[in-house]
PDB file of C-alpha atoms in Angstrom:
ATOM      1  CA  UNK A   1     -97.441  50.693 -43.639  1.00 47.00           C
ATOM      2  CA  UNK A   2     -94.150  48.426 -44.032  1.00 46.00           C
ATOM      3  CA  UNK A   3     -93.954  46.365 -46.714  1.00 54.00           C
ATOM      4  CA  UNK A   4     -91.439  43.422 -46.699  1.00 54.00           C
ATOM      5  CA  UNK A   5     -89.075  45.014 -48.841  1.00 56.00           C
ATOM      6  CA  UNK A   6     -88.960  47.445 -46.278  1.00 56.00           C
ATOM      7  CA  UNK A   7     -87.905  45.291 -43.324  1.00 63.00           C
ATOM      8  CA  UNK A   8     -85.042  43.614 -45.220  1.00 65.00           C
ATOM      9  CA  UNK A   9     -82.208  44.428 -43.780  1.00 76.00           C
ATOM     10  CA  UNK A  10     -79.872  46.569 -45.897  1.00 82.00           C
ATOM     11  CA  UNK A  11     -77.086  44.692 -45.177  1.00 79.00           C
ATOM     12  CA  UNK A  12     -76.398  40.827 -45.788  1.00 82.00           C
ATOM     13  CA  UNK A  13     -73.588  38.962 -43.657  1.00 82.00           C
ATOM     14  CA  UNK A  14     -71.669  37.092 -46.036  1.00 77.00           C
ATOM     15  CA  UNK A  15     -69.254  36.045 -42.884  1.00 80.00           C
ATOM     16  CA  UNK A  16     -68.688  36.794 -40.000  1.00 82.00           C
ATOM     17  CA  UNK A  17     -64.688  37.909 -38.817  1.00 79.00           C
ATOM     18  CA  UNK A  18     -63.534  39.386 -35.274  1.00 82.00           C
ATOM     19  CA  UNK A  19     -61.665  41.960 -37.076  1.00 86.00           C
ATOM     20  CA  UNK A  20     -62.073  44.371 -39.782  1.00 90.00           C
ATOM     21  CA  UNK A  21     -65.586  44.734 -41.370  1.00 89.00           C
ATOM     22  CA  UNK A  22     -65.608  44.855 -45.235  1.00 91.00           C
ATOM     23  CA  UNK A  23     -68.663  46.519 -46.653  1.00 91.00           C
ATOM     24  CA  UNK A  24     -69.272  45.815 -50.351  1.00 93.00           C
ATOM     25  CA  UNK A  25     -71.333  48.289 -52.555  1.00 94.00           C
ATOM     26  CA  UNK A  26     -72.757  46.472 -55.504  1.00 94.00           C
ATOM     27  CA  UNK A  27     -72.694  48.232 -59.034  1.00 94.00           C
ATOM     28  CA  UNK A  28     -75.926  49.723 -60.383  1.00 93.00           C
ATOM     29  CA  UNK A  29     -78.683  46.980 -60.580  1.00 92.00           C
ATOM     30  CA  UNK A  30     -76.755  44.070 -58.725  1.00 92.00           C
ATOM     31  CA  UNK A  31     -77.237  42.561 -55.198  1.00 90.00           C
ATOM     32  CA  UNK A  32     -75.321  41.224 -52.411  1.00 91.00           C
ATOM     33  CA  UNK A  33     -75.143  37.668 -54.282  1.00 91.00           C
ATOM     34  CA  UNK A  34     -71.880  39.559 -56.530  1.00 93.00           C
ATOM     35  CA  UNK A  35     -69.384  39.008 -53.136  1.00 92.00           C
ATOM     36  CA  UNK A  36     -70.603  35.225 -52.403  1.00 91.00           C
ATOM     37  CA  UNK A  37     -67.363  34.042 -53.827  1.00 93.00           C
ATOM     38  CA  UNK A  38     -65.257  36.325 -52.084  1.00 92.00           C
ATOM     39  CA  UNK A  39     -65.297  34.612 -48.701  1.00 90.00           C
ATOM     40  CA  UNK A  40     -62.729  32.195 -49.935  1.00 92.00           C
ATOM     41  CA  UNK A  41     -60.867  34.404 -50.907  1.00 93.00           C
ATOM     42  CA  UNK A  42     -60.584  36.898 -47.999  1.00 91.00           C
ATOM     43  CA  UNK A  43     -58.281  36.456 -44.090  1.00 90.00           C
ATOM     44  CA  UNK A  44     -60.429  34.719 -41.730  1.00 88.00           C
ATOM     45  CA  UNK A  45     -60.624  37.683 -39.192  1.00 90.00           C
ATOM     46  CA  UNK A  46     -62.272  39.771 -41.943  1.00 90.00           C
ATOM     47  CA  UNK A  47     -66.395  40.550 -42.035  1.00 90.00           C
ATOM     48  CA  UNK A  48     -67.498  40.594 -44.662  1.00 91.00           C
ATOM     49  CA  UNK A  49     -71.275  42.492 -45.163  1.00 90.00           C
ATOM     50  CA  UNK A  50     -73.109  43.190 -48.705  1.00 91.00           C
ATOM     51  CA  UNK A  51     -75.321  46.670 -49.087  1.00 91.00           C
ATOM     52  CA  UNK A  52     -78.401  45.124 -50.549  1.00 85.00           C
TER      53      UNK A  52
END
């Protein structure tokens, strides 16, 4: 049986780019919610994705 922690998706889409795709690993006990600032702060044409 599938709970819904087990159809989250295990990665979040902080934005979306056309070119490279940036994967971000948390540290031990945080979520995707650490690389919401980092949008801003990246090149447009980057993706950037959060391992929840």
């Amino acid at each position: 049986m599938l709970t819904a922690t087990d159809r989250r998706p295990w990665l979040v889409t902080c934005r979306r780019g056309d070119g490279l795709r940036l994967i971000g690993f948390p540290y031990a006990g945080g979520g995707p919610s650490l690389f919401r600032g980092w949008p801003s702060e990246l090149l447009q044409d980057i993706e950037l994705c959060a391992v929840h």
